[in-house]
Short mmCIF file of C-alpha atoms in Angstrom, two decimals:
data_model
loop_
_atom_site.label_atom_id
_atom_site.label_comp_id
_atom_site.label_asym_id
_atom_site.label_seq_id
_atom_site.Cartn_x
_atom_site.Cartn_y
_atom_site.Cartn_z
CA MET A 1 67.14 56.51 5.24
CA SER A 2 65.90 55.93 8.78
CA ALA A 3 67.56 53.38 11.02
CA ALA A 4 66.12 49.96 11.26
CA ARG A 5 63.94 48.96 14.48
CA SER A 6 65.15 46.21 15.92
CA LEU A 7 62.80 43.58 17.19
CA HIS A 8 63.48 40.54 19.39
CA CYS A 9 61.12 37.57 20.09
CA ASP A 10 61.18 33.95 20.59
CA VAL A 11 59.53 33.20 17.34
CA ALA A 12 59.47 35.17 13.85
CA ILE A 13 56.56 34.21 11.36
CA VAL A 14 57.16 35.33 7.77
CA GLY A 15 53.60 35.41 6.71
CA GLY A 16 50.30 36.69 8.20
CA GLY A 17 47.63 34.54 6.39
CA PRO A 18 45.68 31.50 8.40
CA THR A 19 48.63 29.54 9.05
CA GLY A 20 50.92 32.18 10.31
CA LEU A 21 48.32 33.77 12.30
CA LEU A 22 47.04 30.77 13.89
CA LEU A 23 50.58 29.71 14.65
CA ALA A 24 51.26 33.18 16.31
CA THR A 25 48.22 32.95 18.42
CA LEU A 26 49.00 29.24 19.74
CA LEU A 27 52.55 30.29 20.63
CA ALA A 28 51.23 33.65 22.47
CA GLN A 29 48.55 31.41 24.50
CA ARG A 30 51.61 29.69 25.88
CA GLY A 31 53.32 32.81 26.84
CA ARG A 32 55.79 32.99 23.82
CA SER A 33 56.78 36.27 22.11
CA VAL A 34 56.07 36.30 18.30
CA VAL A 35 56.70 38.94 15.67
CA VAL A 36 54.61 38.06 12.33
CA VAL A 37 55.97 39.92 9.23
CA GLU A 38 53.57 40.34 6.35
CA ARG A 39 54.49 41.79 2.95
CA PHE A 40 50.65 43.14 2.50
CA ALA A 41 49.86 46.30 4.43
CA ALA A 42 46.38 45.12 4.64
CA PRO A 43 44.73 41.78 4.90
CA TYR A 44 43.60 40.31 1.48
CA PRO A 45 39.90 41.29 1.01
CA LEU A 46 38.90 38.47 -1.27
CA PRO A 47 37.91 34.89 -0.72
CA ARG A 48 40.36 31.93 -1.21
CA ALA A 49 39.78 28.81 0.76
CA VAL A 50 36.31 27.99 1.57
CA HIS A 51 36.24 24.95 3.75
CA PHE A 52 37.67 23.46 6.75
CA ASP A 53 36.93 20.17 8.59
CA ASP A 54 35.90 19.21 12.09
CA GLU A 55 39.72 18.97 13.31
CA VAL A 56 40.52 22.21 12.14
CA ALA A 57 37.39 23.80 13.69
CA ARG A 58 38.42 22.02 17.22
CA ILE A 59 42.05 23.73 16.54
CA LEU A 60 40.39 27.14 15.97
CA GLN A 61 38.40 26.56 19.11
CA GLY A 62 41.45 25.94 20.92
CA ALA A 63 42.70 29.31 19.73
CA GLY A 64 40.01 31.10 20.92
CA ILE A 65 37.89 32.00 18.11
CA ALA A 66 34.84 29.44 18.35
CA ARG A 67 32.06 32.07 18.77
CA ASP A 68 33.23 34.11 15.65
CA LEU A 69 32.93 30.88 13.41
CA GLU A 70 29.15 31.26 13.74
CA GLY A 71 28.84 34.39 11.72
CA PHE A 72 30.72 33.15 8.44
CA THR A 73 30.70 29.45 8.37
CA GLU A 74 27.78 26.81 7.60
CA ALA A 75 28.03 23.09 7.85
CA ALA A 76 28.20 21.15 4.52
CA PRO A 77 27.31 17.65 5.54
CA ILE A 78 27.26 16.13 1.86
CA TYR A 79 29.54 16.56 -1.09
CA GLU A 80 28.61 14.75 -4.46
CA TRP A 81 30.25 14.01 -7.59
CA ARG A 82 27.89 13.87 -10.58
CA ASN A 83 28.60 13.11 -14.21
CA ALA A 84 26.65 15.08 -17.04
CA ALA A 85 23.55 12.83 -16.69
CA GLY A 86 23.48 13.41 -13.18
CA ASP A 87 24.42 10.07 -12.13
CA ILE A 88 26.58 9.97 -8.79
CA LEU A 89 30.29 9.06 -9.15
CA LEU A 90 31.29 9.66 -5.49
CA ARG A 91 29.44 11.07 -2.48
CA PHE A 92 31.06 12.23 0.77
CA GLY A 93 29.83 12.92 4.19
CA ARG A 94 26.73 11.97 6.20
CA GLU A 95 23.99 13.98 8.01
CA ARG A 96 25.24 14.35 11.58
CA GLU A 97 25.54 17.11 13.93
CA ALA A 98 29.01 16.71 14.79
CA GLY A 99 32.07 14.83 13.76
CA ARG A 100 34.77 13.25 15.90
CA SER A 101 36.09 16.57 16.91
CA GLY A 102 32.64 17.83 18.28
CA TRP A 103 31.94 20.08 15.08
CA PRO A 104 30.35 19.52 11.67
CA ASP A 105 32.68 17.24 9.51
CA SER A 106 32.66 19.98 6.98
CA ASN A 107 32.39 23.64 7.16
CA MET A 108 32.31 26.23 4.43
CA CYS A 109 33.56 29.58 5.12
CA HIS A 110 34.35 33.13 4.05
CA GLN A 111 38.23 33.27 4.29
CA PRO A 112 38.43 37.14 4.75
CA HIS A 113 36.12 36.84 7.75
CA LEU A 114 38.06 34.00 9.11
CA GLU A 115 41.56 36.04 8.79
CA ALA A 116 39.97 39.00 10.35
CA ALA A 117 38.96 36.90 13.38
CA LEU A 118 42.44 35.21 13.66
CA GLU A 119 44.32 38.45 13.15
CA ALA A 120 41.92 40.24 16.03
CA ARG A 121 42.81 37.11 18.38
CA ALA A 122 46.39 37.56 17.37
CA ARG A 123 46.33 41.37 18.19
CA SER A 124 44.86 40.48 21.77
CA PHE A 125 48.21 39.25 22.89
CA ALA A 126 50.72 41.59 24.14
CA GLY A 127 53.37 39.43 23.12
CA ILE A 128 52.32 39.35 19.35
CA ASP A 129 53.90 42.07 17.21
CA VAL A 130 52.14 42.16 13.47
CA GLU A 131 54.50 44.05 11.17
CA ARG A 132 52.30 44.56 8.06
CA GLY A 133 53.59 46.01 4.85
CA PHE A 134 57.09 44.68 5.33
CA ASP A 135 58.65 42.55 2.71
CA VAL A 136 61.59 40.24 4.10
CA HIS A 137 64.61 40.25 1.88
CA ALA A 138 67.44 38.61 4.05
CA LEU A 139 67.42 35.53 6.32
CA HIS A 140 70.50 34.09 8.06
CA GLU A 141 70.96 31.97 11.30
CA ALA A 142 73.95 32.93 13.44
CA ASP A 143 74.82 33.01 17.16
CA ASP A 144 71.98 30.52 18.14
CA ALA A 145 69.33 32.87 16.64
CA VAL A 146 67.73 33.58 13.06
CA HIS A 147 68.12 37.13 11.78
CA LEU A 148 65.59 38.68 9.38
CA ALA A 149 65.60 41.74 7.67
CA ALA A 150 62.47 43.43 5.97
CA ARG A 151 61.58 46.91 4.43
CA SER A 152 58.38 48.36 3.54
CA ASP A 153 57.58 50.44 0.20
CA ARG A 154 58.04 53.73 2.60
CA GLY A 155 61.61 53.08 3.16
CA ASP A 156 60.93 51.61 6.65
CA ARG A 157 63.15 49.04 7.78
CA ILE A 158 62.99 46.30 10.54
CA GLU A 159 65.39 43.70 11.95
CA VAL A 160 64.23 40.79 13.84
CA ARG A 161 66.28 38.60 15.92
CA ALA A 162 64.15 35.43 16.96
CA ARG A 163 65.35 32.09 18.36
CA PHE A 164 63.31 30.50 15.68
CA ALA A 165 61.77 31.42 12.53
CA VAL A 166 58.73 29.80 10.46
CA GLY A 167 58.16 30.63 6.63
CA CYS A 168 54.30 30.71 6.39
CA ASP A 169 54.58 32.76 3.31
CA GLY A 170 52.93 30.91 0.62
CA ALA A 171 53.68 28.52 -2.35
CA ASN A 172 56.11 31.12 -3.69
CA SER A 173 57.95 31.18 -0.23
CA PHE A 174 60.83 33.61 -0.06
CA VAL A 175 61.96 31.69 3.19
CA ARG A 176 62.03 28.35 1.42
CA ALA A 177 64.09 29.81 -1.54
CA ALA A 178 66.48 31.70 0.98
CA LEU A 179 67.19 28.08 2.61
CA GLY A 180 67.79 26.62 -0.89
CA ILE A 181 65.04 24.08 -0.21
CA GLY A 182 63.79 22.27 -3.29
CA TRP A 183 60.21 22.20 -4.56
CA ASN A 184 58.72 18.92 -5.89
CA ASP A 185 55.96 19.27 -8.48
CA LEU A 186 54.11 16.07 -8.54
CA GLY A 187 52.96 16.56 -12.30
CA PHE A 188 49.27 17.46 -11.97
CA ALA A 189 48.36 20.83 -13.35
CA HIS A 190 45.14 22.12 -14.51
CA ASP A 191 43.89 25.63 -14.83
CA TRP A 192 40.52 26.79 -13.55
CA LEU A 193 38.79 30.10 -13.46
CA VAL A 194 37.57 30.61 -9.83
CA VAL A 195 34.57 32.60 -9.52
CA ASP A 196 32.88 34.06 -6.22
CA VAL A 197 29.42 35.64 -6.05
CA ILE A 198 27.07 37.10 -3.71
CA PRO A 199 23.60 36.32 -5.06
CA HIS A 200 21.08 39.20 -4.21
CA GLU A 201 18.30 36.94 -3.13
CA GLN A 202 18.99 33.64 -1.21
CA ARG A 203 17.73 30.50 -2.61
CA VAL A 204 18.26 26.79 -1.99
CA TRP A 205 21.03 25.12 -3.85
CA SER A 206 20.47 21.34 -4.06
CA PRO A 207 22.92 19.90 -3.95
CA ALA A 208 24.30 22.61 -1.83
CA ASN A 209 28.08 21.32 -2.41
CA TRP A 210 28.94 19.63 -5.64
CA GLN A 211 31.25 18.60 -8.59
CA LEU A 212 29.78 18.46 -12.11
CA CYS A 213 32.08 16.08 -13.78
CA ASP A 214 30.99 17.07 -17.45
CA PRO A 215 33.59 17.06 -20.08
CA ALA A 216 31.89 19.66 -21.77
CA ARG A 217 32.82 22.02 -18.73
CA PRO A 218 34.03 20.55 -15.55
CA THR A 219 32.55 22.59 -12.86
CA THR A 220 32.71 23.07 -9.21
CA LEU A 221 29.50 24.53 -7.33
CA VAL A 222 29.99 24.98 -3.74
CA SER A 223 28.91 27.45 -0.62
CA GLY A 224 31.29 30.25 -0.13
CA GLY A 225 29.90 30.41 3.33
CA PRO A 226 26.52 32.15 4.19
CA GLY A 227 25.10 34.21 1.51
CA ARG A 228 27.92 33.30 -0.89
CA ARG A 229 28.49 30.93 -3.78
CA ARG A 230 31.94 29.48 -5.13
CA PHE A 231 32.20 28.47 -8.81
CA GLU A 232 35.08 26.99 -10.50
CA PHE A 233 35.18 26.24 -14.26
CA MET A 234 38.10 24.21 -15.74
CA ARG A 235 39.80 25.78 -19.00
CA LEU A 236 39.22 23.60 -21.87
CA PRO A 237 41.95 22.49 -24.33
CA HIS A 238 40.98 25.10 -27.02
CA GLU A 239 40.57 28.10 -24.50
CA THR A 240 43.68 30.52 -23.76
CA LEU A 241 44.23 31.82 -20.18
CA ASP A 242 43.08 35.55 -21.45
CA GLU A 243 39.96 34.30 -22.91
CA LEU A 244 39.00 32.47 -19.40
CA ASN A 245 40.30 34.82 -17.10
CA ASP A 246 37.50 37.73 -18.30
CA ARG A 247 34.85 39.22 -16.43
CA ASP A 248 32.21 38.97 -19.10
CA ARG A 249 33.47 35.42 -19.79
CA ALA A 250 32.59 34.75 -16.12
CA TRP A 251 28.97 35.94 -16.37
CA GLU A 252 28.62 33.79 -19.40
CA LEU A 253 29.56 30.81 -17.22
CA LEU A 254 27.45 31.77 -14.51
CA ALA A 255 24.33 32.39 -16.55
CA PRO A 256 22.98 28.77 -16.94
CA TRP A 257 23.06 28.70 -13.13
CA GLY A 258 20.53 31.43 -12.95
CA LEU A 259 23.24 34.25 -12.09
CA ARG A 260 23.56 37.38 -13.91
CA PRO A 261 24.68 40.90 -12.93
CA GLU A 262 21.36 42.11 -12.08
CA ASP A 263 20.88 39.48 -9.46
CA ALA A 264 24.12 38.95 -8.19
CA THR A 265 27.35 40.68 -7.11
CA LEU A 266 30.78 39.27 -8.78
CA GLU A 267 33.03 39.45 -5.92
CA ARG A 268 36.20 37.84 -7.55
CA HIS A 269 37.12 35.94 -10.72
CA ALA A 270 40.86 34.69 -11.09
CA VAL A 271 42.41 31.76 -13.03
CA TYR A 272 44.65 29.32 -11.01
CA THR A 273 46.66 26.54 -11.87
CA PHE A 274 45.75 23.56 -9.52
CA ARG A 275 49.03 21.70 -8.70
CA GLY A 276 50.30 18.88 -5.93
CA CYS A 277 53.75 20.11 -4.68
CA HIS A 278 55.65 19.65 -1.59
CA ALA A 279 59.19 21.02 -0.10
CA ASP A 280 62.01 18.74 0.00
CA THR A 281 62.53 19.37 3.69
CA TRP A 282 60.47 21.51 5.99
CA ARG A 283 63.45 22.57 8.41
CA ARG A 284 66.97 23.87 8.10
CA GLY A 285 68.18 24.49 11.64
CA ARG A 286 66.12 27.10 13.33
CA VAL A 287 64.01 27.80 10.60
CA LEU A 288 60.95 25.77 9.50
CA LEU A 289 58.18 25.92 6.89
CA ALA A 290 54.28 25.52 7.24
CA GLY A 291 51.29 25.92 5.22
CA ASP A 292 51.58 26.46 1.33
CA ALA A 293 55.45 27.10 1.99
CA ALA A 294 55.70 23.62 2.45
CA HIS A 295 52.93 21.89 0.59
CA LEU A 296 50.34 22.47 -2.27
CA MET A 297 47.41 20.44 -3.24
CA PRO A 298 44.52 20.81 -5.66
CA PRO A 299 41.41 22.02 -3.78
CA PHE A 300 39.12 19.27 -4.66
CA ALA A 301 39.41 17.74 -1.21
CA GLY A 302 39.27 20.92 0.74
CA GLN A 303 42.37 20.32 2.53
CA GLY A 304 44.87 23.03 1.62
CA MET A 305 44.22 25.56 4.31
CA CYS A 306 43.32 22.65 6.56
CA SER A 307 46.75 21.17 6.23
CA GLY A 308 48.50 24.45 7.21
CA MET A 309 46.36 24.79 10.26
CA ARG A 310 47.48 21.19 11.23
CA ASP A 311 51.02 22.15 10.56
CA ALA A 312 50.61 25.30 13.21
CA ALA A 313 48.85 23.17 15.88
CA ASN A 314 51.73 20.43 15.47
CA LEU A 315 54.65 22.83 15.75
CA ALA A 316 53.23 25.57 18.32
CA TRP A 317 53.34 22.98 21.28
CA LYS A 318 56.81 21.57 20.14
CA LEU A 319 58.21 24.85 19.77
CA ASP A 320 57.13 26.12 23.14
CA LEU A 321 58.69 22.97 24.89
CA VAL A 322 61.99 23.54 23.30
CA LEU A 323 61.89 27.24 24.02
CA GLY A 324 61.08 26.34 27.68
CA GLY A 325 63.77 24.00 27.92
CA VAL A 326 61.38 21.16 28.70
CA ALA A 327 62.38 19.39 25.50
CA SER A 328 65.45 18.90 23.47
CA GLU A 329 65.78 20.64 19.93
CA SER A 330 65.41 17.17 18.32
CA LEU A 331 61.75 17.26 19.08
CA LEU A 332 61.44 19.62 16.15
CA ASP A 333 62.42 16.89 14.00
CA THR A 334 59.15 14.97 14.51
CA TYR A 335 57.23 17.88 12.88
CA GLU A 336 58.30 17.02 9.52
CA SER A 337 58.13 13.44 10.16
CA GLU A 338 54.81 13.51 11.24
CA ARG A 339 53.41 16.16 9.12
CA ALA A 340 54.89 15.24 5.72
CA PRO A 341 53.46 11.76 5.39
CA HIS A 342 50.03 13.10 6.54
CA VAL A 343 50.18 15.85 3.85
CA ARG A 344 51.36 13.90 1.20
CA GLN A 345 48.27 11.38 1.55
CA LEU A 346 46.16 14.08 1.25
CA ILE A 347 47.99 15.51 -1.87
CA GLU A 348 47.62 12.09 -3.50
CA PHE A 349 43.87 12.00 -2.54
CA SER A 350 43.38 15.46 -3.82
CA ILE A 351 45.03 14.70 -7.03
CA ALA A 352 42.95 11.42 -7.50
CA LEU A 353 39.84 13.59 -7.06
CA GLY A 354 41.47 15.79 -9.77
CA ARG A 355 41.90 13.16 -12.25
CA VAL A 356 38.05 12.31 -11.72
CA ILE A 357 36.92 15.79 -12.63
CA CYS A 358 39.58 17.13 -14.98
CA ILE A 359 38.52 15.09 -17.93
CA ALA A 360 37.45 17.16 -21.09
CA ASP A 361 37.48 14.18 -23.48
CA PRO A 362 33.94 12.44 -23.84
CA GLY A 363 35.24 9.19 -24.67
CA GLU A 364 37.33 9.16 -21.52
CA ALA A 365 34.54 10.52 -19.38
CA SER A 366 32.29 7.85 -20.56
CA GLU A 367 34.86 5.12 -19.38
CA ARG A 368 35.14 6.96 -16.09
CA ASP A 369 31.39 6.91 -15.69
CA ALA A 370 31.03 3.07 -16.77
CA ARG A 371 33.57 2.27 -13.89
CA MET A 372 32.19 4.45 -11.32
CA VAL A 373 28.81 4.77 -11.47
CA PRO A 374 28.16 1.19 -10.65
CA ALA A 375 31.10 1.42 -7.70
CA ALA A 376 29.12 4.26 -6.04
CA LYS A 377 25.84 2.33 -6.01
CA ALA A 378 27.71 -0.51 -4.62
CA ALA A 379 29.28 1.47 -1.94
CA GLY A 380 25.93 2.88 -0.87
CA LEU A 381 26.58 6.11 -2.44
CA SER A 382 29.14 7.05 0.39
CA THR A 383 32.66 7.24 0.13
CA PRO A 384 34.84 7.73 3.35
CA VAL A 385 37.26 10.68 3.33
CA PRO A 386 40.75 9.65 4.19
CA ALA A 387 41.62 10.04 8.03
CA PRO A 388 45.46 9.17 7.98
CA LYS A 389 47.52 9.11 10.99
CA ILE A 390 50.25 11.46 11.47
CA GLY A 391 53.79 9.99 10.41
CA PRO A 392 56.26 8.45 12.91
CA GLY A 393 57.43 10.64 15.69
CA CYS A 394 56.59 11.73 19.10
CA TRP A 395 53.84 9.20 19.65
CA ASP A 396 53.76 5.53 20.78
CA ASP A 397 53.18 3.41 17.68
CA ARG A 398 52.62 0.16 19.79
CA SER A 399 49.39 1.98 21.04
CA CYS A 400 46.06 0.84 19.64
CA ALA A 401 45.14 4.27 18.76
CA GLY A 402 48.50 6.06 18.65
CA GLY A 403 48.96 8.90 15.81
CA SER A 404 45.32 9.29 15.40
CA LEU A 405 42.92 11.90 16.11
CA PHE A 406 41.39 12.00 19.66
CA LEU A 407 37.66 12.42 20.24
CA GLN A 408 36.08 15.59 21.39
CA ALA A 409 32.54 15.14 22.63
CA ARG A 410 29.80 16.75 24.71
CA VAL A 411 30.13 16.35 28.36
CA GLU A 412 28.60 18.00 31.38
CA ARG A 413 30.44 19.24 34.37
CA ASP A 414 28.87 21.21 37.15
CA GLY A 415 25.71 21.16 35.73
CA ARG A 416 26.68 22.76 32.52
CA ALA A 417 26.91 21.10 29.15
CA ALA A 418 30.02 21.81 26.93
CA LEU A 419 32.42 20.36 24.54
CA PHE A 420 35.24 18.85 26.27
CA ASP A 421 38.00 21.24 25.57
CA ASP A 422 35.91 24.19 27.00
CA ALA A 423 34.83 21.97 29.91
CA VAL A 424 37.94 20.64 31.01
CA GLY A 425 40.71 22.64 28.66
CA GLY A 426 42.80 21.74 25.83
CA GLY A 427 46.62 20.50 25.78
CA PHE A 428 48.10 17.27 27.16
CA ALA A 429 45.32 15.41 28.76
CA ILE A 430 45.12 11.81 30.22
CA VAL A 431 41.45 10.69 29.79
CA SER A 432 39.78 7.54 31.02
CA PRO A 433 36.20 6.18 31.45
CA HIS A 434 37.19 3.67 34.07
CA GLY A 435 38.31 6.05 37.04
CA ASP A 436 40.42 9.00 37.63
CA PRO A 437 43.81 8.65 35.85
CA GLY A 438 45.17 11.34 37.95
CA ALA A 439 45.25 8.96 41.06
CA ALA A 440 47.45 6.50 39.18
CA LEU A 441 50.33 9.22 38.96
CA THR A 442 52.97 9.52 41.59
CA ALA A 443 53.73 12.91 43.15
CA GLU A 444 56.66 13.52 40.69
CA GLN A 445 54.60 12.29 37.63
CA ARG A 446 51.77 14.79 38.70
CA ALA A 447 54.33 17.57 38.96
CA PHE A 448 55.65 16.88 35.58
CA PHE A 449 52.55 16.52 33.89
CA ALA A 450 51.08 19.73 35.45
CA ALA A 451 54.23 21.76 34.33
CA LEU A 452 53.38 20.89 30.80
CA GLY A 453 49.75 22.33 31.31
CA GLY A 454 48.53 18.79 31.46
CA THR A 455 44.97 17.60 33.01
CA THR A 456 43.71 14.33 34.11
CA THR A 457 39.94 13.36 33.71
CA HIS A 458 37.61 10.89 34.44
CA VAL A 459 34.79 10.90 32.04
CA GLY A 460 31.89 8.63 32.39
CA ALA A 461 28.17 8.14 32.87
CA ARG A 462 28.40 8.81 36.46
CA ALA A 463 31.51 10.98 36.65
CA ALA A 464 32.19 14.29 37.53
CA VAL A 465 32.76 15.07 33.89
CA ARG A 466 29.74 13.33 32.56
CA ASP A 467 29.90 11.60 29.09
CA VAL A 468 26.44 13.25 28.00
CA ASP A 469 26.22 10.87 24.79
CA GLY A 470 28.30 7.99 25.63
CA ALA A 471 30.79 8.91 22.85
CA TYR A 472 33.81 8.42 25.22
CA ALA A 473 32.89 4.84 26.25
CA SER A 474 32.29 4.07 22.73
CA TRP A 475 35.55 5.15 21.56
CA PHE A 476 37.56 3.50 24.45
CA ASP A 477 35.50 0.23 23.71
CA ALA A 478 36.04 0.48 19.90
CA ASN A 479 39.84 1.04 20.48
CA GLY A 480 40.06 -1.83 22.94
CA CYS A 481 41.92 0.58 25.59
CA ALA A 482 41.06 2.11 29.11
CA VAL A 483 43.22 5.32 29.10
CA ALA A 484 44.88 7.59 26.77
CA LEU A 485 47.03 10.57 26.76
CA GLN A 486 46.20 13.14 24.26
CA ARG A 487 48.81 15.73 22.78
CA PRO A 488 47.98 19.50 22.40
CA ASP A 489 47.60 18.83 18.64
CA PHE A 490 44.67 16.34 19.72
CA ALA A 491 46.81 13.37 18.49
CA VAL A 492 46.88 10.28 20.46
CA PHE A 493 50.28 10.22 22.06
CA ALA A 494 49.75 6.57 23.61
CA THR A 495 46.87 4.36 25.31
CA ALA A 496 46.97 1.49 27.81
CA ASP A 497 44.80 -1.20 28.79
CA ALA A 498 44.38 -0.15 32.42
CA VAL A 499 43.73 3.25 34.17
CA GLU A 500 46.43 2.01 36.56
CA SER A 501 48.84 2.69 33.53
CA ALA A 502 48.51 6.37 33.27
CA GLY A 503 51.87 6.97 35.22
CA ALA A 504 53.54 4.66 32.51
CA LEU A 505 52.18 7.06 29.99
CA VAL A 506 53.56 9.99 31.62
CA ASP A 507 56.88 8.32 31.94
CA LEU A 508 56.89 7.49 28.09
CA LEU A 509 56.06 11.08 27.10
CA ARG A 510 59.02 12.40 29.31
CA ALA A 511 61.35 10.12 27.54
CA ARG A 512 60.19 11.10 23.92
CA ILE A 513 60.55 14.82 24.47
CA ASP A 514 63.80 14.59 26.57
#
C-alpha cells in the first residue's frame, strides 16, 4: 500500500455537494486554504433539489456564479396548493420581478448544473483542493487541529490536518456519527416516488408549480429548471415500495399528465422518505456540521438546500475571523445559536405543509378542504412564506431590524445600474440614506472596519450610489432607522436612529466578536 499523502489547510470540508462547495468558495474568497474530501469520484449527475429562494440567489451572487444561474434556472412566482376539485387551499408568492434580495422570490433549478457551476468556481481558487473519490474513515481532534484520514477504492490514502473541519456529508453523515452527535427524528415520514422528466416538446404548464392535494394520489408538479419537469407521487397505504419504485409504474403515473415514453425522457425515478430531523448539536470543538448533516426537512417548502447554503454563508465569515485572530473562537458558538432556531422553524413549516398534502383518506381530505378553502378565500388567496429571524447570537436584539435579512436592491453608481453588492461590494457594510456613514467613524473605527473588509455607503436619490427605485428609502422608513450595519451573510447586525451613530455600531460589532 502506498504512503498516504499529507494535506494541510485552514478548513477541511467533508462532502462536496452544494453546501460544501459553497462554503469552500466563500472561505477561499477570504484567502483561506480549504481541502474538500468527497466520497464520489464524479459529481452526482441526476436532479435532486429543484428550488432556491432570493436570499440564496444573493448568496450565490456573492460566491461569483450569478451569471451561471441564467442558464439553468427560471423564476417561479406562484406556488399553488389545490384539492381534487381544483379549489385553492394555499397560494404562495406574487408576481414581481425581484424580492428583498434583488432576485426572484423563488427560482427553479437543475441541481447538477448548479453543482457544476459551484465546483468550477471552487476549483478556480488556488487555495481549494477538491479530493474526489475519497471516503473519510477516521476523524479526531488533537494538538489544536482536526485530523482526517480517507481512502479511495484504488487504495490511495490521504491524511488531512486542518485547524477546523465541517461535515457537509449529508443526512447519513459520517462526521456526525464520529462525533457521537444524536439525530432527532420529529416523527414525520412519508414515502414518495420522485420522477424527473425532460419533455421532447416544450409546453406551457398552468399552474407552473403546484401541489395536487388529492387523497387518490397526492402529487407534486413543478419545474425542474428550464426544459424539465419534476413530479412526486405519494405512496398510498396499499402499495409496497417495490411496486412504486418501478420504471413502468413511473410512466403509468405520468400518463394522465400527457407524458409518455415517446414524448419525454425519464431522467430519474427514486423513492424517498420525506422526514423532518435535526442534530442534537452542530459543533464539537473544532468540528462543525452544516447542511443535511445538521438538519433534514420535507421538500414542500423548498428550503432544504436553501438552509444548507445559509449555513455556509453564516459559518464562512465567522471561521474567517477566528482563523485570522480577529475574533475569539466563541464566535463559532453563535453559528448554531443563530442557525438552529431558524432551521427548526422551516422544518416545522415544511412538516405543516406535508400534513396538508399527505392525506390518503377521503374523509380526512374532505374535512381539510372544508376548513382550508374558505380560509384561502378570506386571505385573498395569498399566504406569506415564513421569513424568520436568525436565533440569538452575533447581532443586536435591541435594534429594530436586527437579525432579519437586509435589503439588496438596484442602485446606480458612476452611471451604471447594478444590484447593490455588485456596485458596492458584499461583506460587512454600513448603509444609510441620510448621509455618508463613513464620515461618522473615527480613524480607529474606520481602520478596524476596513480590516474586516467593510464598506460604508450613502445610498439615496441624489447620492453617489443612487437608490434607483427608492427601495432603500422605503426600507429605512418602514424599519424606523437611519443607518444599518449588515453582516457578510446579509443579516442585519444592528441599526441606529441617526447616521451619526454609525461609529457606535462599529464599536458594538467589535465588542461582540472579541
